[in-house]
Amino acid sequence: MERLPEELLVHVVSLTSPPDACRAAAVSRAFRATADSDAVWSFFLPRNLPRFAKGELPCKPTSKKGLFRRLSDHPALLPHKLVSMQLDRATGAERFTISATALQIPRCNGLHRARACSLPNCSKEDKSRFFSEAAQFCRVNELDIRAKIQRKMLSQNTTYAVYLVFKLAYVYSGFDFPHEVASVGFAGRESTRQVCVQGYVDDVDGADSPPRKHIFQGCTGGLSRDAIPSREEVHFPREKADGWMEVELGEFHNEEDDDGGEVSISFMGESKSGLIVLGIELRSKQQKPT
């Protein structure tokens, strides 16, 4: 059988996904040489990788595939070690995490910091994170959490979704109504939405039905745990695989020709108690080229 041109094989494999490229490597020697090549894995890595903290990556990665695996297996810290980046193993999409230490929180708000191992229901995944501290709020008169990230650190011409990663303590209050307000964007182009963290989204009803929104019932009582009517203007969190909750605060598009300025993120509300924030995540909504 006549062998396909190398350029054609590279083009075909690069239009798949990282897992598909790994599977293609098992087809034959010819496919293995192509599927493991730097030419293919360059397509799965971001075009402009950020600078990383000293010692985070090998000085000379053995291959593009090896670099991808390193960045998808574990987060890598950026300079100053307040932000980390990780690649999605299935798509290569970027995920930046701003640590609780880097969040802008007024000290007068009654902020308490605690090591991750001392947090309620701490799991092994929590202890293995780079960021060993979370921000725990106790009886704050006004909830005010802000963060900023330089746009030049992010990929250009890319849309990012922003998430608050959090838990509620066993005893909490003030998270029923009114809902909190989240804002994401940059000067003159911010988007605002209402967010309810005292609840979760349940998708077990299937794609044909709107997801059920549930409200947690704390140890002090409060709202019913029963499903509440779907309210499109209020966003609810989902539970992550590691046990933390996440709620989308908004999204923004990082323009291709604009690498200056900052992305501003805020999460605000009235008097609260019992919120534990691990950090804020920005995930690129990457799509494969067609």
GROMACS .gro file of C-alpha atoms in nm:
model
  290
    1MET     CA    1   0.000   0.000   0.000
    2GLU     CA    2   0.131   0.340  -0.096
    3ARG     CA    3   0.216   0.559   0.203
    4LEU     CA    4   0.030   0.887   0.240
    5PRO     CA    5   0.240   1.204   0.222
    6GLU     CA    6   0.373   1.315   0.561
    7GLU     CA    7   0.219   1.662   0.526
    8LEU     CA    8  -0.125   1.509   0.467
    9LEU     CA    9  -0.097   1.282   0.771
   10VAL     CA   10   0.009   1.574   0.990
   11HIS     CA   11  -0.284   1.781   0.865
   12VAL     CA   12  -0.537   1.501   0.926
   13VAL     CA   13  -0.415   1.412   1.276
   14SER     CA   14  -0.389   1.777   1.380
   15LEU     CA   15  -0.760   1.823   1.304
   16THR     CA   16  -0.853   1.561   1.563
   17SER     CA   17  -0.789   1.586   1.938
   18PRO     CA   18  -0.503   1.494   2.174
   19PRO     CA   19  -0.669   1.161   2.274
   20ASP     CA   20  -0.733   1.079   1.904
   21ALA     CA   21  -0.368   1.151   1.822
   22CYS     CA   22  -0.260   0.908   2.095
   23ARG     CA   23  -0.493   0.643   1.953
   24ALA     CA   24  -0.362   0.705   1.601
   25ALA     CA   25  -0.010   0.631   1.725
   26ALA     CA   26  -0.119   0.270   1.785
   27VAL     CA   27  -0.234   0.214   1.425
   28SER     CA   28   0.105   0.158   1.264
   29ARG     CA   29   0.467   0.272   1.275
   30ALA     CA   30   0.399   0.534   1.010
   31PHE     CA   31   0.108   0.676   1.206
   32ARG     CA   32   0.308   0.661   1.530
   33ALA     CA   33   0.589   0.869   1.385
   34THR     CA   34   0.339   1.131   1.268
   35ALA     CA   35   0.102   1.123   1.566
   36ASP     CA   36   0.391   1.169   1.812
   37SER     CA   37   0.566   1.438   1.609
   38ASP     CA   38   0.621   1.797   1.717
   39ALA     CA   39   0.444   1.907   1.399
   40VAL     CA   40   0.116   1.753   1.524
   41TRP     CA   41   0.141   1.844   1.893
   42SER     CA   42   0.225   2.205   1.809
   43PHE     CA   43  -0.138   2.232   1.698
   44PHE     CA   44  -0.262   2.115   2.039
   45LEU     CA   45  -0.046   2.353   2.240
   46PRO     CA   46  -0.146   2.722   2.273
   47ARG     CA   47   0.027   2.940   2.016
   48ASN     CA   48   0.168   3.168   2.285
   49LEU     CA   49   0.247   2.991   2.610
   50PRO     CA   50   0.284   3.226   2.909
   51ARG     CA   51   0.604   3.257   3.110
   52PHE     CA   52   0.622   3.007   3.394
   53ALA     CA   53   0.786   3.029   3.734
   54LYS     CA   54   1.142   2.906   3.760
   55GLY     CA   55   1.162   2.529   3.793
   56GLU     CA   56   0.803   2.462   3.686
   57LEU     CA   57   0.897   2.309   3.350
   58PRO     CA   58   1.204   2.121   3.226
   59CYS     CA   59   1.459   2.353   3.067
   60LYS     CA   60   1.435   2.158   2.742
   61PRO     CA   61   1.120   1.945   2.710
   62THR     CA   62   1.193   1.626   2.517
   63SER     CA   63   0.902   1.685   2.278
   64LYS     CA   64   0.588   1.891   2.220
   65LYS     CA   65   0.386   1.587   2.323
   66GLY     CA   66   0.585   1.564   2.645
   67LEU     CA   67   0.523   1.933   2.715
   68PHE     CA   68   0.150   1.888   2.651
   69ARG     CA   69   0.137   1.595   2.891
   70ARG     CA   70   0.318   1.793   3.160
   71LEU     CA   71   0.076   2.085   3.129
   72SER     CA   72  -0.233   1.864   3.119
   73ASP     CA   73  -0.133   1.636   3.406
   74HIS     CA   74  -0.061   1.913   3.659
   75PRO     CA   75  -0.100   2.292   3.679
   76ALA     CA   76   0.215   2.497   3.624
   77LEU     CA   77   0.269   2.813   3.826
   78LEU     CA   78   0.331   3.146   3.655
   79PRO     CA   79   0.582   3.403   3.789
   80HIS     CA   80   0.506   3.520   4.147
   81LYS     CA   81   0.325   3.184   4.196
   82LEU     CA   82  -0.019   3.341   4.240
   83VAL     CA   83  -0.167   3.212   3.913
   84SER     CA   84  -0.143   2.867   3.755
   85MET     CA   85  -0.214   2.735   3.407
   86GLN     CA   86  -0.324   2.389   3.298
   87LEU     CA   87  -0.434   2.239   2.965
   88ASP     CA   88  -0.747   2.034   2.920
   89ARG     CA   89  -0.635   1.679   2.841
   90ALA     CA   90  -0.915   1.625   2.586
   91THR     CA   91  -0.906   1.954   2.393
   92GLY     CA   92  -0.591   2.145   2.484
   93ALA     CA   93  -0.801   2.436   2.610
   94GLU     CA   94  -0.629   2.660   2.865
   95ARG     CA   95  -0.737   2.698   3.224
   96PHE     CA   96  -0.591   2.977   3.437
   97THR     CA   97  -0.654   2.975   3.813
   98ILE     CA   98  -0.615   3.287   4.025
   99SER     CA   99  -0.539   3.181   4.382
  100ALA     CA  100  -0.735   3.306   4.681
  101THR     CA  101  -0.417   3.482   4.795
  102ALA     CA  102  -0.420   3.695   4.479
  103LEU     CA  103  -0.785   3.801   4.511
  104GLN     CA  104  -0.854   4.161   4.607
  105ILE     CA  105  -1.061   4.143   4.927
  106PRO     CA  106  -1.089   4.435   5.171
  107ARG     CA  107  -0.950   4.334   5.510
  108CYS     CA  108  -1.231   4.515   5.687
  109ASN     CA  109  -1.471   4.252   5.552
  110GLY     CA  110  -1.379   4.007   5.826
  111LEU     CA  111  -1.168   3.786   5.601
  112HIS     CA  112  -1.006   3.477   5.750
  113ARG     CA  113  -0.747   3.268   5.566
  114ALA     CA  114  -0.716   2.896   5.631
  115ARG     CA  115  -0.492   2.627   5.495
  116ALA     CA  116  -0.667   2.388   5.257
  117CYS     CA  117  -0.605   2.090   5.489
  118SER     CA  118  -0.810   2.263   5.760
  119LEU     CA  119  -1.111   2.335   5.538
  120PRO     CA  120  -1.438   2.148   5.595
  121ASN     CA  121  -1.463   1.816   5.408
  122CYS     CA  122  -1.107   1.850   5.280
  123SER     CA  123  -1.017   1.582   5.023
  124LYS     CA  124  -0.687   1.445   4.899
  125GLU     CA  125  -0.738   1.652   4.582
  126ASP     CA  126  -0.749   1.969   4.794
  127LYS     CA  127  -0.418   1.885   4.963
  128SER     CA  128  -0.249   1.822   4.629
  129ARG     CA  129  -0.336   2.165   4.488
  130PHE     CA  130  -0.066   2.425   4.439
  131PHE     CA  131  -0.273   2.679   4.631
  132SER     CA  132  -0.288   2.561   4.990
  133GLU     CA  133  -0.491   2.855   5.117
  134ALA     CA  134  -0.853   2.954   5.070
  135ALA     CA  135  -1.041   3.271   5.164
  136GLN     CA  136  -1.304   3.205   5.431
  137PHE     CA  137  -1.562   3.474   5.505
  138CYS     CA  138  -1.714   3.502   5.853
  139ARG     CA  139  -1.988   3.757   5.919
  140VAL     CA  140  -1.896   4.011   5.653
  141ASN     CA  141  -2.113   4.318   5.625
  142GLU     CA  142  -2.057   4.338   5.251
  143LEU     CA  143  -1.925   4.066   5.021
  144ASP     CA  144  -1.666   4.212   4.785
  145ILE     CA  145  -1.430   3.987   4.587
  146ARG     CA  146  -1.229   4.123   4.295
  147ALA     CA  147  -0.955   3.994   4.067
  148LYS     CA  148  -0.756   4.114   3.768
  149ILE     CA  149  -0.546   3.938   3.508
  150GLN     CA  150  -0.330   4.085   3.233
  151ARG     CA  151  -0.478   4.028   2.887
  152LYS     CA  152  -0.132   3.970   2.740
  153MET     CA  153  -0.111   3.649   2.948
  154LEU     CA  154  -0.413   3.506   2.766
  155SER     CA  155  -0.443   3.372   2.413
  156GLN     CA  156  -0.555   3.624   2.154
  157ASN     CA  157  -0.876   3.584   1.956
  158THR     CA  158  -1.007   3.351   2.227
  159THR     CA  159  -1.325   3.350   2.435
  160TYR     CA  160  -1.284   3.274   2.806
  161ALA     CA  161  -1.545   3.175   3.063
  162VAL     CA  162  -1.482   3.281   3.424
  163TYR     CA  163  -1.576   3.066   3.727
  164LEU     CA  164  -1.578   3.116   4.103
  165VAL     CA  165  -1.458   2.796   4.279
  166PHE     CA  166  -1.602   2.775   4.630
  167LYS     CA  167  -1.769   2.579   4.909
  168LEU     CA  168  -2.022   2.674   5.175
  169ALA     CA  169  -1.930   2.599   5.536
  170TYR     CA  170  -2.159   2.379   5.745
  171VAL     CA  171  -2.296   2.693   5.905
  172TYR     CA  172  -2.368   2.972   5.657
  173SER     CA  173  -2.617   3.255   5.615
  174GLY     CA  174  -2.715   3.536   5.383
  175PHE     CA  175  -2.695   3.348   5.052
  176ASP     CA  176  -3.065   3.313   4.974
  177PHE     CA  177  -3.199   3.645   4.844
  178PRO     CA  178  -3.110   3.890   4.705
  179HIS     CA  179  -2.870   3.710   4.475
  180GLU     CA  180  -2.505   3.808   4.437
  181VAL     CA  181  -2.390   4.012   4.138
  182ALA     CA  182  -2.097   3.910   3.916
  183SER     CA  183  -1.920   4.129   3.662
  184VAL     CA  184  -1.657   4.029   3.403
  185GLY     CA  185  -1.484   4.226   3.129
  186PHE     CA  186  -1.262   4.525   3.061
  187ALA     CA  187  -1.309   4.899   3.048
  188GLY     CA  188  -1.639   4.979   2.881
  189ARG     CA  189  -1.717   4.616   2.796
  190GLU     CA  190  -1.824   4.450   3.121
  191SER     CA  191  -2.105   4.196   3.142
  192THR     CA  192  -2.311   4.160   3.461
  193ARG     CA  193  -2.527   3.875   3.585
  194GLN     CA  194  -2.707   3.752   3.897
  195VAL     CA  195  -2.558   3.449   4.072
  196CYS     CA  196  -2.699   3.222   4.344
  197VAL     CA  197  -2.436   3.014   4.526
  198GLN     CA  198  -2.680   2.857   4.776
  199GLY     CA  199  -2.788   2.587   4.536
  200TYR     CA  200  -2.690   2.372   4.241
  201VAL     CA  201  -2.797   2.263   3.893
  202ASP     CA  202  -2.926   1.909   3.839
  203ASP     CA  203  -2.920   1.781   3.480
  204VAL     CA  204  -3.062   1.435   3.545
  205ASP     CA  205  -3.390   1.529   3.380
  206GLY     CA  206  -3.226   1.504   3.038
  207ALA     CA  207  -3.156   1.737   2.749
  208ASP     CA  208  -3.524   1.773   2.659
  209SER     CA  209  -3.610   1.933   2.993
  210PRO     CA  210  -3.467   2.247   3.152
  211PRO     CA  211  -3.220   2.166   3.433
  212ARG     CA  212  -3.367   2.166   3.783
  213LYS     CA  213  -3.238   2.434   4.020
  214HIS     CA  214  -3.211   2.321   4.384
  215ILE     CA  215  -3.157   2.524   4.698
  216PHE     CA  216  -2.937   2.393   4.982
  217GLN     CA  217  -3.088   2.381   5.329
  218GLY     CA  218  -2.827   2.479   5.584
  219CYS     CA  219  -2.802   2.351   5.941
  220THR     CA  220  -2.991   2.662   6.052
  221GLY     CA  221  -3.284   2.591   5.822
  222GLY     CA  222  -3.378   2.847   5.562
  223LEU     CA  223  -3.505   2.781   5.212
  224SER     CA  224  -3.650   2.450   5.100
  225ARG     CA  225  -3.428   2.198   4.924
  226ASP     CA  226  -3.705   2.137   4.670
  227ALA     CA  227  -3.645   2.236   4.309
  228ILE     CA  228  -3.735   2.597   4.241
  229PRO     CA  229  -3.876   2.724   3.910
  230SER     CA  230  -3.615   2.784   3.642
  231ARG     CA  231  -3.515   3.150   3.629
  232GLU     CA  232  -3.306   3.215   3.325
  233GLU     CA  233  -3.160   3.537   3.462
  234VAL     CA  234  -3.009   3.370   3.772
  235HIS     CA  235  -2.703   3.144   3.735
  236PHE     CA  236  -2.651   2.843   3.963
  237PRO     CA  237  -2.335   2.645   4.041
  238ARG     CA  238  -2.242   2.287   3.956
  239GLU     CA  239  -2.038   2.042   4.159
  240LYS     CA  240  -1.686   1.966   4.035
  241ALA     CA  241  -1.530   1.619   4.037
  242ASP     CA  242  -1.310   1.718   4.335
  243GLY     CA  243  -1.607   1.816   4.551
  244TRP     CA  244  -1.578   2.194   4.513
  245MET     CA  245  -1.858   2.397   4.355
  246GLU     CA  246  -1.818   2.631   4.060
  247VAL     CA  247  -2.044   2.897   3.918
  248GLU     CA  248  -1.989   3.087   3.594
  249LEU     CA  249  -1.949   3.459   3.657
  250GLY     CA  250  -1.943   3.556   3.289
  251GLU     CA  251  -1.730   3.543   2.976
  252PHE     CA  252  -1.526   3.773   2.753
  253HIS     CA  253  -1.344   3.766   2.422
  254ASN     CA  254  -0.974   3.852   2.411
  255GLU     CA  255  -0.925   4.032   2.080
  256GLU     CA  256  -0.646   3.929   1.847
  257ASP     CA  257  -0.497   4.275   1.801
  258ASP     CA  258  -0.530   4.400   2.159
  259ASP     CA  259  -0.277   4.264   2.407
  260GLY     CA  260  -0.288   4.549   2.657
  261GLY     CA  261  -0.492   4.620   2.965
  262GLU     CA  262  -0.652   4.398   3.226
  263VAL     CA  263  -0.958   4.178   3.260
  264SER     CA  264  -1.155   4.277   3.571
  265ILE     CA  265  -1.367   4.029   3.767
  266SER     CA  266  -1.595   4.103   4.062
  267PHE     CA  267  -1.836   3.911   4.284
  268MET     CA  268  -2.042   4.123   4.523
  269GLY     CA  269  -2.329   4.085   4.765
  270GLU     CA  270  -2.477   4.192   5.097
  271SER     CA  271  -2.408   4.059   5.450
  272LYS     CA  272  -2.282   3.697   5.432
  273SER     CA  273  -2.124   3.425   5.644
  274GLY     CA  274  -1.974   3.085   5.563
  275LEU     CA  275  -1.835   3.129   5.211
  276ILE     CA  276  -1.503   2.954   5.137
  277VAL     CA  277  -1.336   3.062   4.811
  278LEU     CA  278  -1.053   2.857   4.662
  279GLY     CA  279  -0.997   3.087   4.364
  280ILE     CA  280  -1.121   3.206   4.026
  281GLU     CA  281  -1.074   3.005   3.706
  282LEU     CA  282  -1.061   3.131   3.348
  283ARG     CA  283  -1.114   2.863   3.083
  284SER     CA  284  -1.076   2.914   2.712
  285LYS     CA  285  -1.374   2.795   2.509
  286GLN     CA  286  -1.143   2.651   2.244
  287GLN     CA  287  -1.279   2.497   1.925
  288LYS     CA  288  -1.088   2.293   1.671
  289PRO     CA  289  -1.043   2.463   1.331
  290THR     CA  290  -1.250   2.326   1.045
   0.00000   0.00000   0.00000
